[in-house]
Amino acid sequence: MTISTLQKARYSYNPKLPGMLRNGIAEICVKNGAPTESVADQEKIKALFPNTYGKNEITFQKGANTSTAKKQVVGVILSGGQAPGGHNVVCGLYDALKATDKDNVLLGFKGGPSGLIEDDYIEMTDEFIDQYRNTGGFDIIGSGRTKLETVPQFEIVTEVAKKHGLTAIVIIGGDDSNTNAAVLAEYMAAHNTGVQVIGCPKTIDGDLKNEDIETSFGFDTATKTYSEVIGNIERDANSAKKYWHFIKLMGRSASHVTLECALQTQPNICLVGEEVAAKKQSLSEIADQIADSVAVRGNRGDNFGVALIPEGIVEFVPEFSKLIAEINELLAGEKTEQFNALPSWDDKYAFIEKGLTAESMAVFSILPVGIQQQLFLERDPHGNVQVSLIESEKLFAELVKNKLAERAAAGTYTGKFSTLTHFFGYEGRCAFPSNFDSDYCYSLGYNAFMLIQYGFTGYLSKVSNLSAPAEEWVAGGMPITKMMNIERRNGEDKPVIRKALVELDGAPFKYFAEHRAKWADETCFLYPGAIQYYGPAEVCDATTKTLALEQAK
Ligand code: FBP
């Protein structure tokens, strides 16, 4: 395999473990914490997880290893979207497993949860693992979005586990995958299979976060990667002084990624979906808010700027959600065929006008034609609008243009408005992990094995105190059921890990809210530059602004 110079250099990077895990396997013991209960709906969650509910929080500490020696055969899967550092979780798991007993075995099931069901796997060896140390991507075994949640699937997994003599399964995934890890752990315990299940918190979206999990891995690298490019664009905008850049950023639902990038780059505008929902803002109001900044700047000759838009924004706009619900209804069942048979867009438009309420039609009519057509033509397998495909960066660029035309006609705007649009998502999901993610992920994997070795199941690998140097990080485990509550999903009450949205009274949003008026009017851009891997710790090991603000004493 040909490799880049950086890749070669990264192979020899030694990820930093929390101090308590640094003295060798023989010197790691368990410190029991308090028994846990779920964040809400305690009785219901307890009834659903009789074998795994209420267990103690634990941390590891320096002391004689008292775990029972037994041969471990561990299966690992990567689940969902790629996130930088996933390879290091596998490497940390492998190293701890082999350091405990070189006869222990790690099987990587390929292509996500489906690999476990199809029994498609590879046995990890030193040579194999060494090619992936401190590198981005999930290509070590691939990933997938199959959900592991039904009893027939669990029965197959039990058979596969029996065939290989699996003692444990590690699921590296987001909130849904870890919810499923908890359900699988309960199933395995209830059926006395002897298979433990451990989860690891992954997602660039940063929405798997709670009082126990300070951040999901990948968020640090992805946001630094996007921020580097946003900073470059800001500098270009400030050099050419002729474009407004509308940049959409990944984050399926929550706006953590966009907010973090704003804290790193200080753009003129940053939309936060959770605020839009709280204020029940309309598309027109949001466009006016952006147009205010464009006008103030343009009227004094600064015809440039940068606006950040979270991927999930439109779903937070109440009138837009209503419109989507009506469109889904309008095209339910065989009505889709009826609609598709209409010969021209004009005929289709007339059909839409007849079917939507006046309120939703008012929203629909202000959308650019490309987006109007997209809403009706590109549907998911269930026939629903694919909201995540909506090009909201183009939508807002167009809506703002219309607002400025009105202002120009009224004589309140004299600037020029040229836009460029961008979408950053896949560019950051497989970046070389930052030192933070390299260290954090390796620690999560190493720690996951210690949880297995000490017999825990239904736990999430937990490494905390993350804004301190790695030496002071705290490694341990948290029963996944502690993070669960009951939510309505697809018409059913389900036990799930609550998705963490941006908190409007949290420190990161408050900092942004205090500064945004200045950023909107003036040019306060920050140019963070590329992630640095070698050099002073304050440059190379810095965490995200989000984490630093959340943990500021
Ligand atoms: P996970 O929640 O699985 O980590 O995925 C996050 C994400 O990158 C979102 O930001 C994005 O909306 C989605 O995955 C895109 O995934 P896909 O390419 O599978 O559509």
PDB file of N, CA and C in Angstrom, residues 165-212:
ATOM      1  N   GLY A 165     -17.462 -18.272  19.536  1.00  0.00           N
ATOM      2  CA  GLY A 165     -17.122 -18.239  20.965  1.00  0.00           C
ATOM      3  C   GLY A 165     -16.955 -16.806  21.459  1.00  0.00           C
ATOM      4  N   LEU A 166     -17.747 -15.867  20.895  1.00  0.00           N
ATOM      5  CA  LEU A 166     -17.615 -14.458  21.305  1.00  0.00           C
ATOM      6  C   LEU A 166     -17.941 -14.310  22.788  1.00  0.00           C
ATOM      7  N   THR A 167     -17.102 -13.569  23.485  1.00  0.00           N
ATOM      8  CA  THR A 167     -17.380 -13.258  24.885  1.00  0.00           C
ATOM      9  C   THR A 167     -17.961 -11.849  25.009  1.00  0.00           C
ATOM     10  N   ALA A 168     -17.720 -11.019  23.978  1.00  0.00           N
ATOM     11  CA  ALA A 168     -18.232  -9.637  24.042  1.00  0.00           C
ATOM     12  C   ALA A 168     -18.354  -9.037  22.643  1.00  0.00           C
ATOM     13  N   ILE A 169     -19.235  -8.041  22.558  1.00  0.00           N
ATOM     14  CA  ILE A 169     -19.402  -7.280  21.313  1.00  0.00           C
ATOM     15  C   ILE A 169     -19.260  -5.802  21.673  1.00  0.00           C
ATOM     16  N   VAL A 170     -18.459  -5.083  20.895  1.00  0.00           N
ATOM     17  CA  VAL A 170     -18.314  -3.634  21.097  1.00  0.00           C
ATOM     18  C   VAL A 170     -18.979  -2.929  19.929  1.00  0.00           C
ATOM     19  N   ILE A 171     -19.929  -2.043  20.239  1.00  0.00           N
ATOM     20  CA  ILE A 171     -20.654  -1.307  19.205  1.00  0.00           C
ATOM     21  C   ILE A 171     -20.210   0.152  19.266  1.00  0.00           C
ATOM     22  N   ILE A 172     -19.616   0.613  18.179  1.00  0.00           N
ATOM     23  CA  ILE A 172     -19.124   1.995  18.121  1.00  0.00           C
ATOM     24  C   ILE A 172     -20.140   2.780  17.307  1.00  0.00           C
ATOM     25  N   GLY A 173     -20.938   3.628  17.969  1.00  0.00           N
ATOM     26  CA  GLY A 173     -22.003   4.293  17.228  1.00  0.00           C
ATOM     27  C   GLY A 173     -22.586   5.486  17.953  1.00  0.00           C
ATOM     28  N   GLY A 174     -23.644   6.039  17.377  1.00  0.00           N
ATOM     29  CA  GLY A 174     -24.296   7.221  17.935  1.00  0.00           C
ATOM     30  C   GLY A 174     -25.411   6.855  18.908  1.00  0.00           C
ATOM     31  N   ASP A 175     -26.345   7.780  19.125  1.00  0.00           N
ATOM     32  CA  ASP A 175     -27.385   7.552  20.135  1.00  0.00           C
ATOM     33  C   ASP A 175     -28.245   6.332  19.817  1.00  0.00           C
ATOM     34  N   ASP A 176     -28.634   6.172  18.541  1.00  0.00           N
ATOM     35  CA  ASP A 176     -29.467   5.021  18.168  1.00  0.00           C
ATOM     36  C   ASP A 176     -28.707   3.710  18.331  1.00  0.00           C
ATOM     37  N   SER A 177     -27.457   3.697  17.854  1.00  0.00           N
ATOM     38  CA  SER A 177     -26.672   2.447  17.915  1.00  0.00           C
ATOM     39  C   SER A 177     -26.410   2.053  19.361  1.00  0.00           C
ATOM     40  N   ASN A 178     -26.193   3.047  20.226  1.00  0.00           N
ATOM     41  CA  ASN A 178     -25.940   2.715  21.624  1.00  0.00           C
ATOM     42  C   ASN A 178     -27.220   2.338  22.361  1.00  0.00           C
ATOM     43  N   THR A 179     -28.354   2.899  21.920  1.00  0.00           N
ATOM     44  CA  THR A 179     -29.641   2.434  22.450  1.00  0.00           C
ATOM     45  C   THR A 179     -29.778   0.949  22.102  1.00  0.00           C
ATOM     46  N   ASN A 180     -29.463   0.629  20.838  1.00  0.00           N
ATOM     47  CA  ASN A 180     -29.577  -0.772  20.419  1.00  0.00           C
ATOM     48  C   ASN A 180     -28.564  -1.663  21.148  1.00  0.00           C
ATOM     49  N   ALA A 181     -27.397  -1.086  21.487  1.00  0.00           N
ATOM     50  CA  ALA A 181     -26.402  -1.847  22.254  1.00  0.00           C
ATOM     51  C   ALA A 181     -26.993  -2.232  23.612  1.00  0.00           C
ATOM     52  N   ALA A 182     -27.729  -1.289  24.222  1.00  0.00           N
ATOM     53  CA  ALA A 182     -28.334  -1.568  25.530  1.00  0.00           C
ATOM     54  C   ALA A 182     -29.384  -2.672  25.409  1.00  0.00           C
ATOM     55  N   VAL A 183     -30.171  -2.623  24.333  1.00  0.00           N
ATOM     56  CA  VAL A 183     -31.222  -3.628  24.142  1.00  0.00           C
ATOM     57  C   VAL A 183     -30.584  -5.005  23.886  1.00  0.00           C
ATOM     58  N   LEU A 184     -29.509  -5.002  23.086  1.00  0.00           N
ATOM     59  CA  LEU A 184     -28.808  -6.268  22.805  1.00  0.00           C
ATOM     60  C   LEU A 184     -28.174  -6.825  24.085  1.00  0.00           C
ATOM     61  N   ALA A 185     -27.597  -5.930  24.890  1.00  0.00           N
ATOM     62  CA  ALA A 185     -26.976  -6.365  26.151  1.00  0.00           C
ATOM     63  C   ALA A 185     -28.021  -7.040  27.045  1.00  0.00           C
ATOM     64  N   GLU A 186     -29.203  -6.432  27.111  1.00  0.00           N
ATOM     65  CA  GLU A 186     -30.271  -6.986  27.937  1.00  0.00           C
ATOM     66  C   GLU A 186     -30.693  -8.355  27.404  1.00  0.00           C
ATOM     67  N   TYR A 187     -30.821  -8.440  26.073  1.00  0.00           N
ATOM     68  CA  TYR A 187     -31.221  -9.719  25.454  1.00  0.00           C
ATOM     69  C   TYR A 187     -30.186 -10.795  25.785  1.00  0.00           C
ATOM     70  N   MET A 188     -28.907 -10.452  25.621  1.00  0.00           N
ATOM     71  CA  MET A 188     -27.832 -11.426  25.850  1.00  0.00           C
ATOM     72  C   MET A 188     -27.807 -11.872  27.313  1.00  0.00           C
ATOM     73  N   ALA A 189     -28.072 -10.923  28.209  1.00  0.00           N
ATOM     74  CA  ALA A 189     -28.077 -11.266  29.640  1.00  0.00           C
ATOM     75  C   ALA A 189     -29.298 -12.125  29.967  1.00  0.00           C
ATOM     76  N   ALA A 190     -30.450 -11.727  29.420  1.00  0.00           N
ATOM     77  CA  ALA A 190     -31.687 -12.460  29.720  1.00  0.00           C
ATOM     78  C   ALA A 190     -31.622 -13.893  29.206  1.00  0.00           C
ATOM     79  N   HIS A 191     -30.873 -14.115  28.120  1.00  0.00           N
ATOM     80  CA  HIS A 191     -30.786 -15.457  27.542  1.00  0.00           C
ATOM     81  C   HIS A 191     -29.514 -16.195  27.966  1.00  0.00           C
ATOM     82  N   ASN A 192     -28.860 -15.677  28.995  1.00  0.00           N
ATOM     83  CA  ASN A 192     -27.654 -16.330  29.531  1.00  0.00           C
ATOM     84  C   ASN A 192     -26.653 -16.756  28.473  1.00  0.00           C
ATOM     85  N   THR A 193     -26.407 -15.877  27.513  1.00  0.00           N
ATOM     86  CA  THR A 193     -25.488 -16.236  26.422  1.00  0.00           C
ATOM     87  C   THR A 193     -24.031 -16.065  26.846  1.00  0.00           C
ATOM     88  N   GLY A 194     -23.814 -15.309  27.905  1.00  0.00           N
ATOM     89  CA  GLY A 194     -22.438 -15.034  28.332  1.00  0.00           C
ATOM     90  C   GLY A 194     -21.754 -13.991  27.469  1.00  0.00           C
ATOM     91  N   VAL A 195     -22.509 -13.343  26.576  1.00  0.00           N
ATOM     92  CA  VAL A 195     -21.907 -12.327  25.698  1.00  0.00           C
ATOM     93  C   VAL A 195     -22.170 -10.935  26.289  1.00  0.00           C
ATOM     94  N   GLN A 196     -21.108 -10.226  26.581  1.00  0.00           N
ATOM     95  CA  GLN A 196     -21.241  -8.848  27.092  1.00  0.00           C
ATOM     96  C   GLN A 196     -21.334  -7.883  25.909  1.00  0.00           C
ATOM     97  N   VAL A 197     -21.990  -6.734  26.130  1.00  0.00           N
ATOM     98  CA  VAL A 197     -22.084  -5.719  25.073  1.00  0.00           C
ATOM     99  C   VAL A 197     -21.657  -4.373  25.651  1.00  0.00           C
ATOM    100  N   ILE A 198     -20.722  -3.731  24.963  1.00  0.00           N
ATOM    101  CA  ILE A 198     -20.205  -2.423  25.393  1.00  0.00           C
ATOM    102  C   ILE A 198     -20.360  -1.436  24.239  1.00  0.00           C
ATOM    103  N   GLY A 199     -20.782  -0.200  24.547  1.00  0.00           N
ATOM    104  CA  GLY A 199     -20.919   0.832  23.507  1.00  0.00           C
ATOM    105  C   GLY A 199     -19.798   1.863  23.590  1.00  0.00           C
ATOM    106  N   CYS A 200     -19.575   2.570  22.482  1.00  0.00           N
ATOM    107  CA  CYS A 200     -18.616   3.694  22.459  1.00  0.00           C
ATOM    108  C   CYS A 200     -19.282   4.868  21.750  1.00  0.00           C
ATOM    109  N   PRO A 201     -19.168   6.092  22.323  1.00  0.00           N
ATOM    110  CA  PRO A 201     -19.928   7.242  21.802  1.00  0.00           C
ATOM    111  C   PRO A 201     -19.291   7.920  20.589  1.00  0.00           C
ATOM    112  N   LYS A 202     -19.915   7.723  19.431  1.00  0.00           N
ATOM    113  CA  LYS A 202     -19.397   8.292  18.180  1.00  0.00           C
ATOM    114  C   LYS A 202     -20.418   9.185  17.501  1.00  0.00           C
ATOM    115  N   THR A 203     -20.073  10.264  16.943  1.00  0.00           N
ATOM    116  CA  THR A 203     -20.793  11.014  15.908  1.00  0.00           C
ATOM    117  C   THR A 203     -20.188  12.409  15.773  1.00  0.00           C
ATOM    118  N   ILE A 204     -19.943  12.817  14.528  1.00  0.00           N
ATOM    119  CA  ILE A 204     -19.423  14.169  14.321  1.00  0.00           C
ATOM    120  C   ILE A 204     -20.471  15.196  14.737  1.00  0.00           C
ATOM    121  N   ASP A 205     -21.755  14.783  14.770  1.00  0.00           N
ATOM    122  CA  ASP A 205     -22.835  15.735  15.049  1.00  0.00           C
ATOM    123  C   ASP A 205     -22.776  16.306  16.465  1.00  0.00           C
ATOM    124  N   GLY A 206     -22.094  15.605  17.362  1.00  0.00           N
ATOM    125  CA  GLY A 206     -21.947  16.099  18.741  1.00  0.00           C
ATOM    126  C   GLY A 206     -23.228  16.002  19.550  1.00  0.00           C
ATOM    127  N   ASP A 207     -24.218  15.250  19.062  1.00  0.00           N
ATOM    128  CA  ASP A 207     -25.492  15.216  19.781  1.00  0.00           C
ATOM    129  C   ASP A 207     -25.651  14.011  20.696  1.00  0.00           C
ATOM    130  N   LEU A 208     -24.587  13.193  20.829  1.00  0.00           N
ATOM    131  CA  LEU A 208     -24.592  12.154  21.853  1.00  0.00           C
ATOM    132  C   LEU A 208     -23.753  12.715  22.993  1.00  0.00           C
ATOM    133  N   LYS A 209     -24.440  13.390  23.872  1.00  0.00           N
ATOM    134  CA  LYS A 209     -23.747  14.135  24.925  1.00  0.00           C
ATOM    135  C   LYS A 209     -24.739  14.301  26.058  1.00  0.00           C
ATOM    136  N   ASN A 210     -24.271  14.134  27.273  1.00  0.00           N
ATOM    137  CA  ASN A 210     -25.151  14.293  28.431  1.00  0.00           C
ATOM    138  C   ASN A 210     -24.269  14.484  29.657  1.00  0.00           C
ATOM    139  N   GLU A 211     -24.862  14.363  30.835  1.00  0.00           N
ATOM    140  CA  GLU A 211     -24.027  14.657  32.010  1.00  0.00           C
ATOM    141  C   GLU A 211     -22.879  13.657  32.160  1.00  0.00           C
ATOM    142  N   ASP A 212     -22.973  12.519  31.472  1.00  0.00           N
ATOM    143  CA  ASP A 212     -21.899  11.526  31.571  1.00  0.00           C
ATOM    144  C   ASP A 212     -20.936  11.568  30.401  1.00  0.00           C
TER     145      ASP A 212
END
